[in-house]
């Protein structure tokens, strides 16, 4: 794929958000806040950072992307559709019986998915295993493994077991991204199970740690470039995001974690996104 620059990525992310709102309203169930907040990160990955080929999803030279917080699947599906893995119209089949676009990604259902995710906390272990093979068994120098995690998901002990493993084996092919939006289904992450000092936790497990604004496209691109330069350890990018980003009545509201817009709310949301798109293009 032709790599887009930061301004093109910003415009593309708005279209990804628009698709998220429309598909969730059409499905009548799913998660809104997280996917909207992660749209910039997934857009940067699928339209600039990942080495991949939508026309050949099984290409052996591709980078791997795993979505550990699988309930945020709408943003993954939207990014993949806009990148050319399948028709954008298919997004309207989200969560339907027999659809390739289930509520959590199912690897065998859709070409381009690298893992099946449902139980939270498992993605980092899967990604670390893949990175270990690339680095210590196949010795492939130019392939990277990316894994997206939610901050609420870091409550799972499996995450920290995998973090220990990756630190021990210095998996420099592994780039973790934490969607640090400070919400989970029951409220604020810092009320449910405090995570700070989050950077120090990862550093203590032997990781290279970067903290960025997860809506700043250039910061995302620069952070991944920095991660690729870390030759002796895995990297985690803690990306601070706004849940519900781009839709004013959803932003920062944890109640939208597992809630979808009705038709009137979807119209209002897409109108806001259209205004953002017009501003970005002017």
mmCIF file of C-alpha atoms in Angstrom:
data_model
loop_
_atom_site.group_PDB
_atom_site.id
_atom_site.type_symbol
_atom_site.label_atom_id
_atom_site.label_comp_id
_atom_site.label_asym_id
_atom_site.label_seq_id
_atom_site.Cartn_x
_atom_site.Cartn_y
_atom_site.Cartn_z
ATOM 1 C CA UNK A 1 0.000 0.000 0.000
ATOM 2 C CA UNK A 2 1.040 3.618 -0.562
ATOM 3 C CA UNK A 3 1.893 5.146 2.800
ATOM 4 C CA UNK A 4 -0.216 8.146 3.728
ATOM 5 C CA UNK A 5 1.272 11.198 5.443
ATOM 6 C CA UNK A 6 -0.028 12.553 8.747
ATOM 7 C CA UNK A 7 -2.590 14.928 7.195
ATOM 8 C CA UNK A 8 -3.970 12.194 4.937
ATOM 9 C CA UNK A 9 -4.096 9.860 7.935
ATOM 10 C CA UNK A 10 -6.123 12.384 9.937
ATOM 11 C CA UNK A 11 -8.701 12.588 7.148
ATOM 12 C CA UNK A 12 -8.777 8.797 6.804
ATOM 13 C CA UNK A 13 -9.322 8.361 10.545
ATOM 14 C CA UNK A 14 -12.478 10.482 10.348
ATOM 15 C CA UNK A 15 -13.862 8.137 7.691
ATOM 16 C CA UNK A 16 -13.001 5.163 9.892
ATOM 17 C CA UNK A 17 -14.892 6.794 12.766
ATOM 18 C CA UNK A 18 -17.866 7.457 10.510
ATOM 19 C CA UNK A 19 -17.987 3.787 9.561
ATOM 20 C CA UNK A 20 -17.758 2.756 13.227
ATOM 21 C CA UNK A 21 -20.803 4.857 14.143
ATOM 22 C CA UNK A 22 -22.844 3.615 11.182
ATOM 23 C CA UNK A 23 -22.029 -0.056 11.628
ATOM 24 C CA UNK A 24 -22.727 0.002 15.366
ATOM 25 C CA UNK A 25 -26.064 1.737 14.916
ATOM 26 C CA UNK A 26 -26.979 -0.788 12.245
ATOM 27 C CA UNK A 27 -25.916 -3.727 14.429
ATOM 28 C CA UNK A 28 -27.786 -2.496 17.489
ATOM 29 C CA UNK A 29 -25.121 -3.797 19.860
ATOM 30 C CA UNK A 30 -21.399 -3.486 20.453
ATOM 31 C CA UNK A 31 -18.861 -1.020 21.825
ATOM 32 C CA UNK A 32 -18.586 2.637 20.830
ATOM 33 C CA UNK A 33 -16.175 4.570 23.049
ATOM 34 C CA UNK A 34 -13.064 2.439 22.668
ATOM 35 C CA UNK A 35 -13.225 1.982 18.891
ATOM 36 C CA UNK A 36 -13.750 5.709 18.298
ATOM 37 C CA UNK A 37 -10.831 6.508 20.574
ATOM 38 C CA UNK A 38 -8.556 4.012 18.843
ATOM 39 C CA UNK A 39 -9.345 5.124 15.283
ATOM 40 C CA UNK A 40 -6.196 7.225 14.883
ATOM 41 C CA UNK A 41 -3.972 4.377 16.051
ATOM 42 C CA UNK A 42 -5.529 1.773 13.744
ATOM 43 C CA UNK A 43 -5.538 4.195 10.816
ATOM 44 C CA UNK A 44 -1.843 4.911 11.303
ATOM 45 C CA UNK A 45 -1.138 1.186 11.402
ATOM 46 C CA UNK A 46 -3.151 0.109 8.373
ATOM 47 C CA UNK A 47 -2.373 3.107 6.163
ATOM 48 C CA UNK A 48 1.269 3.763 7.019
ATOM 49 C CA UNK A 49 3.056 1.551 9.539
ATOM 50 C CA UNK A 50 2.161 -2.080 8.876
ATOM 51 C CA UNK A 51 3.962 -3.939 6.136
ATOM 52 C CA UNK A 52 0.990 -5.792 4.641
ATOM 53 C CA UNK A 53 -0.908 -6.510 1.436
ATOM 54 C CA UNK A 54 -4.722 -6.521 1.532
ATOM 55 C CA UNK A 55 -4.705 -8.377 -1.798
ATOM 56 C CA UNK A 56 -2.573 -11.146 -0.269
ATOM 57 C CA UNK A 57 -3.450 -11.384 3.444
ATOM 58 C CA UNK A 58 -1.290 -14.499 3.954
ATOM 59 C CA UNK A 59 1.845 -12.961 2.405
ATOM 60 C CA UNK A 60 4.804 -14.404 4.310
ATOM 61 C CA UNK A 61 6.629 -11.083 4.517
ATOM 62 C CA UNK A 62 3.842 -9.259 6.322
ATOM 63 C CA UNK A 63 3.908 -7.709 9.772
ATOM 64 C CA UNK A 64 1.415 -9.148 12.257
ATOM 65 C CA UNK A 65 -1.254 -7.149 14.085
ATOM 66 C CA UNK A 66 -3.200 -8.694 16.958
ATOM 67 C CA UNK A 67 -6.159 -7.047 18.696
ATOM 68 C CA UNK A 68 -6.100 -8.238 22.287
ATOM 69 C CA UNK A 69 -9.077 -6.157 23.484
ATOM 70 C CA UNK A 70 -11.326 -7.917 20.999
ATOM 71 C CA UNK A 71 -14.531 -6.098 21.930
ATOM 72 C CA UNK A 72 -13.133 -3.065 20.070
ATOM 73 C CA UNK A 73 -13.389 -5.045 16.813
ATOM 74 C CA UNK A 74 -15.442 -2.354 14.990
ATOM 75 C CA UNK A 75 -12.357 -0.142 14.650
ATOM 76 C CA UNK A 76 -10.307 -3.054 13.311
ATOM 77 C CA UNK A 77 -12.995 -4.014 10.799
ATOM 78 C CA UNK A 78 -13.440 -0.409 9.681
ATOM 79 C CA UNK A 79 -9.698 0.108 9.180
ATOM 80 C CA UNK A 80 -9.378 -3.178 7.291
ATOM 81 C CA UNK A 81 -12.348 -2.425 5.040
ATOM 82 C CA UNK A 82 -11.090 1.041 4.144
ATOM 83 C CA UNK A 83 -7.630 -0.451 3.532
ATOM 84 C CA UNK A 84 -9.117 -2.874 0.999
ATOM 85 C CA UNK A 85 -9.378 -6.231 2.774
ATOM 86 C CA UNK A 86 -13.103 -6.460 2.030
ATOM 87 C CA UNK A 87 -15.879 -4.172 0.742
ATOM 88 C CA UNK A 88 -16.832 -1.281 3.029
ATOM 89 C CA UNK A 89 -20.497 -2.221 2.545
ATOM 90 C CA UNK A 90 -19.826 -5.477 4.412
ATOM 91 C CA UNK A 91 -19.362 -3.469 7.604
ATOM 92 C CA UNK A 92 -23.157 -3.357 7.811
ATOM 93 C CA UNK A 93 -23.158 -7.105 8.578
ATOM 94 C CA UNK A 94 -21.469 -6.569 11.954
ATOM 95 C CA UNK A 95 -22.660 -9.105 14.560
ATOM 96 C CA UNK A 96 -25.189 -10.725 12.229
ATOM 97 C CA UNK A 97 -25.581 -14.489 12.296
ATOM 98 C CA UNK A 98 -23.158 -15.961 9.765
ATOM 99 C CA UNK A 99 -21.279 -12.691 9.232
ATOM 100 C CA UNK A 100 -17.501 -12.670 8.927
ATOM 101 C CA UNK A 101 -17.566 -9.659 11.262
ATOM 102 C CA UNK A 102 -18.396 -11.101 14.651
ATOM 103 C CA UNK A 103 -18.448 -9.184 17.944
ATOM 104 C CA UNK A 104 -14.898 -10.394 18.584
ATOM 105 C CA UNK A 105 -12.491 -11.122 15.726
ATOM 106 C CA UNK A 106 -12.482 -14.752 14.573
ATOM 107 C CA UNK A 107 -9.246 -15.566 12.766
ATOM 108 C CA UNK A 108 -10.604 -18.257 10.446
ATOM 109 C CA UNK A 109 -13.639 -16.200 9.459
ATOM 110 C CA UNK A 110 -11.901 -13.267 7.796
ATOM 111 C CA UNK A 111 -8.637 -13.165 5.822
ATOM 112 C CA UNK A 112 -6.258 -10.665 7.385
ATOM 113 C CA UNK A 113 -7.080 -11.460 11.011
ATOM 114 C CA UNK A 114 -4.077 -12.892 12.839
ATOM 115 C CA UNK A 115 -5.822 -14.094 15.992
ATOM 116 C CA UNK A 116 -9.169 -14.886 17.569
ATOM 117 C CA UNK A 117 -9.730 -12.665 20.588
ATOM 118 C CA UNK A 118 -12.407 -12.923 23.211
ATOM 119 C CA UNK A 119 -11.053 -13.531 26.720
ATOM 120 C CA UNK A 120 -9.228 -10.373 27.722
ATOM 121 C CA UNK A 121 -5.535 -10.557 28.511
ATOM 122 C CA UNK A 122 -4.529 -13.186 25.955
ATOM 123 C CA UNK A 123 -3.286 -11.083 23.051
ATOM 124 C CA UNK A 124 0.105 -10.152 24.467
ATOM 125 C CA UNK A 125 0.945 -13.817 25.067
ATOM 126 C CA UNK A 126 -0.008 -14.665 21.488
ATOM 127 C CA UNK A 127 1.995 -11.745 20.122
ATOM 128 C CA UNK A 128 5.015 -12.554 22.279
ATOM 129 C CA UNK A 129 4.956 -16.131 21.015
ATOM 130 C CA UNK A 130 4.896 -14.947 17.414
ATOM 131 C CA UNK A 131 7.692 -12.451 18.068
ATOM 132 C CA UNK A 132 9.798 -15.157 19.744
ATOM 133 C CA UNK A 133 9.491 -17.352 16.658
ATOM 134 C CA UNK A 134 10.437 -14.508 14.311
ATOM 135 C CA UNK A 135 13.442 -13.498 16.417
ATOM 136 C CA UNK A 136 14.807 -16.708 17.907
ATOM 137 C CA UNK A 137 13.661 -19.507 15.590
ATOM 138 C CA UNK A 138 13.089 -18.165 12.083
ATOM 139 C CA UNK A 139 15.523 -15.249 12.592
ATOM 140 C CA UNK A 140 13.523 -12.951 10.318
ATOM 141 C CA UNK A 141 15.052 -9.462 10.612
ATOM 142 C CA UNK A 142 12.420 -7.175 9.115
ATOM 143 C CA UNK A 143 9.032 -8.379 10.387
ATOM 144 C CA UNK A 144 7.344 -6.857 13.420
ATOM 145 C CA UNK A 145 4.499 -7.999 15.637
ATOM 146 C CA UNK A 146 2.096 -5.334 16.902
ATOM 147 C CA UNK A 147 -0.476 -5.946 19.624
ATOM 148 C CA UNK A 148 -3.168 -3.541 20.810
ATOM 149 C CA UNK A 149 -4.302 -3.753 24.437
ATOM 150 C CA UNK A 150 -6.891 -1.861 26.441
ATOM 151 C CA UNK A 151 -5.871 -0.243 29.716
ATOM 152 C CA UNK A 152 -8.673 -1.957 31.623
ATOM 153 C CA UNK A 153 -7.393 -5.204 30.163
ATOM 154 C CA UNK A 154 -4.142 -4.722 32.059
ATOM 155 C CA UNK A 155 -6.013 -5.937 35.158
ATOM 156 C CA UNK A 156 -5.494 -9.444 33.734
ATOM 157 C CA UNK A 157 -2.530 -11.326 35.184
ATOM 158 C CA UNK A 158 -1.823 -13.016 31.869
ATOM 159 C CA UNK A 159 -0.657 -9.650 30.509
ATOM 160 C CA UNK A 160 2.133 -9.436 33.067
ATOM 161 C CA UNK A 161 3.213 -13.046 32.579
ATOM 162 C CA UNK A 162 3.627 -12.267 28.877
ATOM 163 C CA UNK A 163 5.406 -9.009 29.710
ATOM 164 C CA UNK A 164 7.923 -10.981 31.790
ATOM 165 C CA UNK A 165 8.448 -13.476 28.948
ATOM 166 C CA UNK A 166 8.979 -10.733 26.366
ATOM 167 C CA UNK A 167 11.407 -8.898 28.638
ATOM 168 C CA UNK A 168 13.418 -12.033 29.403
ATOM 169 C CA UNK A 169 13.871 -12.918 25.728
ATOM 170 C CA UNK A 170 14.402 -9.291 24.640
ATOM 171 C CA UNK A 171 11.752 -9.489 21.941
ATOM 172 C CA UNK A 172 12.659 -6.426 19.927
ATOM 173 C CA UNK A 173 10.291 -7.491 17.134
ATOM 174 C CA UNK A 174 7.375 -6.881 19.526
ATOM 175 C CA UNK A 175 5.589 -3.526 19.713
ATOM 176 C CA UNK A 176 2.750 -3.276 22.212
ATOM 177 C CA UNK A 177 0.261 -0.412 22.191
ATOM 178 C CA UNK A 178 -1.899 0.366 25.210
ATOM 179 C CA UNK A 179 -5.094 2.324 24.564
ATOM 180 C CA UNK A 180 -4.871 4.504 27.674
ATOM 181 C CA UNK A 181 -8.362 5.991 27.752
ATOM 182 C CA UNK A 182 -8.888 5.646 31.530
ATOM 183 C CA UNK A 183 -12.288 3.909 31.252
ATOM 184 C CA UNK A 184 -13.612 0.375 31.485
ATOM 185 C CA UNK A 185 -17.101 -1.056 31.707
ATOM 186 C CA UNK A 186 -17.585 -0.204 35.405
ATOM 187 C CA UNK A 187 -16.078 3.287 35.378
ATOM 188 C CA UNK A 188 -12.651 4.870 35.650
ATOM 189 C CA UNK A 189 -9.690 2.515 35.507
ATOM 190 C CA UNK A 190 -8.189 4.349 38.457
ATOM 191 C CA UNK A 191 -11.288 3.656 40.554
ATOM 192 C CA UNK A 192 -11.715 0.031 39.485
ATOM 193 C CA UNK A 193 -8.049 -1.022 39.704
ATOM 194 C CA UNK A 194 -5.451 1.773 39.652
ATOM 195 C CA UNK A 195 -2.704 1.353 37.031
ATOM 196 C CA UNK A 196 -0.381 4.285 37.647
ATOM 197 C CA UNK A 197 2.607 4.558 37.542
ATOM 198 C CA UNK A 198 1.964 2.591 34.348
ATOM 199 C CA UNK A 199 5.209 3.469 32.556
ATOM 200 C CA UNK A 200 7.270 2.384 35.558
ATOM 201 C CA UNK A 201 5.445 -0.953 35.674
ATOM 202 C CA UNK A 202 6.365 -1.757 32.075
ATOM 203 C CA UNK A 203 9.929 -0.543 32.551
ATOM 204 C CA UNK A 204 10.313 -2.853 35.543
ATOM 205 C CA UNK A 205 9.481 -5.777 33.248
ATOM 206 C CA UNK A 206 12.328 -4.839 30.906
ATOM 207 C CA UNK A 207 10.408 -2.914 28.250
ATOM 208 C CA UNK A 208 11.263 0.234 26.340
ATOM 209 C CA UNK A 209 8.373 2.596 27.181
ATOM 210 C CA UNK A 210 7.021 5.511 25.163
ATOM 211 C CA UNK A 211 4.093 7.753 26.145
ATOM 212 C CA UNK A 212 2.242 9.714 23.475
ATOM 213 C CA UNK A 213 -0.966 11.508 22.560
ATOM 214 C CA UNK A 214 -2.855 8.747 20.761
ATOM 215 C CA UNK A 215 -4.605 11.289 18.517
ATOM 216 C CA UNK A 216 -1.418 12.945 17.262
ATOM 217 C CA UNK A 217 -0.645 11.187 13.991
ATOM 218 C CA UNK A 218 2.944 12.359 13.773
ATOM 219 C CA UNK A 219 3.546 11.287 17.374
ATOM 220 C CA UNK A 220 2.217 7.814 16.527
ATOM 221 C CA UNK A 221 4.483 7.519 13.490
ATOM 222 C CA UNK A 222 7.502 8.782 15.430
ATOM 223 C CA UNK A 223 6.859 6.414 18.341
ATOM 224 C CA UNK A 224 6.795 3.367 16.094
ATOM 225 C CA UNK A 225 9.999 4.512 14.402
ATOM 226 C CA UNK A 226 11.565 4.812 17.864
ATOM 227 C CA UNK A 227 10.272 1.336 18.777
ATOM 228 C CA UNK A 228 11.882 -0.174 15.705
ATOM 229 C CA UNK A 229 15.207 1.351 16.734
ATOM 230 C CA UNK A 230 15.085 -0.407 20.133
ATOM 231 C CA UNK A 231 17.332 -3.359 19.363
ATOM 232 C CA UNK A 232 17.589 -4.991 22.777
ATOM 233 C CA UNK A 233 14.075 -5.071 24.242
ATOM 234 C CA UNK A 234 10.354 -4.994 23.418
ATOM 235 C CA UNK A 235 8.572 -1.653 23.250
ATOM 236 C CA UNK A 236 5.233 -0.575 24.646
ATOM 237 C CA UNK A 237 3.588 2.641 23.461
ATOM 238 C CA UNK A 238 1.190 4.046 26.043
ATOM 239 C CA UNK A 239 -1.196 6.062 23.885
ATOM 240 C CA UNK A 240 -3.443 8.451 25.783
ATOM 241 C CA UNK A 241 -6.774 8.606 24.002
ATOM 242 C CA UNK A 242 -10.212 10.116 24.488
ATOM 243 C CA UNK A 243 -12.954 7.483 24.579
ATOM 244 C CA UNK A 244 -15.620 8.388 22.035
ATOM 245 C CA UNK A 245 -13.211 10.743 20.237
ATOM 246 C CA UNK A 246 -14.914 12.872 17.569
ATOM 247 C CA UNK A 247 -18.439 12.557 18.960
ATOM 248 C CA UNK A 248 -18.947 15.181 21.658
ATOM 249 C CA UNK A 249 -21.721 13.447 23.592
ATOM 250 C CA UNK A 250 -19.684 10.228 23.870
ATOM 251 C CA UNK A 251 -16.297 11.664 24.778
ATOM 252 C CA UNK A 252 -14.941 10.732 28.225
ATOM 253 C CA UNK A 253 -18.211 8.970 29.178
ATOM 254 C CA UNK A 254 -17.599 5.392 30.348
ATOM 255 C CA UNK A 255 -21.279 4.560 29.832
ATOM 256 C CA UNK A 256 -20.540 4.463 26.083
ATOM 257 C CA UNK A 257 -18.010 1.677 26.622
ATOM 258 C CA UNK A 258 -20.562 -1.005 25.764
ATOM 259 C CA UNK A 259 -23.383 1.085 24.294
ATOM 260 C CA UNK A 260 -24.291 1.967 20.707
ATOM 261 C CA UNK A 261 -26.070 4.999 19.238
ATOM 262 C CA UNK A 262 -29.667 4.871 18.182
ATOM 263 C CA UNK A 263 -30.551 6.245 14.750
ATOM 264 C CA UNK A 264 -30.929 9.861 15.909
ATOM 265 C CA UNK A 265 -27.681 9.734 17.886
ATOM 266 C CA UNK A 266 -25.914 8.173 14.894
ATOM 267 C CA UNK A 267 -27.142 10.999 12.658
ATOM 268 C CA UNK A 268 -25.883 13.578 15.155
ATOM 269 C CA UNK A 269 -22.538 11.765 15.452
ATOM 270 C CA UNK A 270 -21.989 11.504 11.695
ATOM 271 C CA UNK A 271 -22.915 15.184 11.309
ATOM 272 C CA UNK A 272 -20.163 16.076 13.797
ATOM 273 C CA UNK A 273 -17.684 13.853 11.984
ATOM 274 C CA UNK A 274 -18.665 15.394 8.652
ATOM 275 C CA UNK A 275 -17.900 18.834 10.075
ATOM 276 C CA UNK A 276 -14.491 17.552 11.197
ATOM 277 C CA UNK A 277 -13.892 16.105 7.752
ATOM 278 C CA UNK A 278 -14.803 19.393 6.062
ATOM 279 C CA UNK A 279 -12.468 21.234 8.394
ATOM 280 C CA UNK A 280 -9.648 18.811 7.701
ATOM 281 C CA UNK A 281 -10.037 19.223 3.944
ATOM 282 C CA UNK A 282 -10.255 23.024 3.933
#
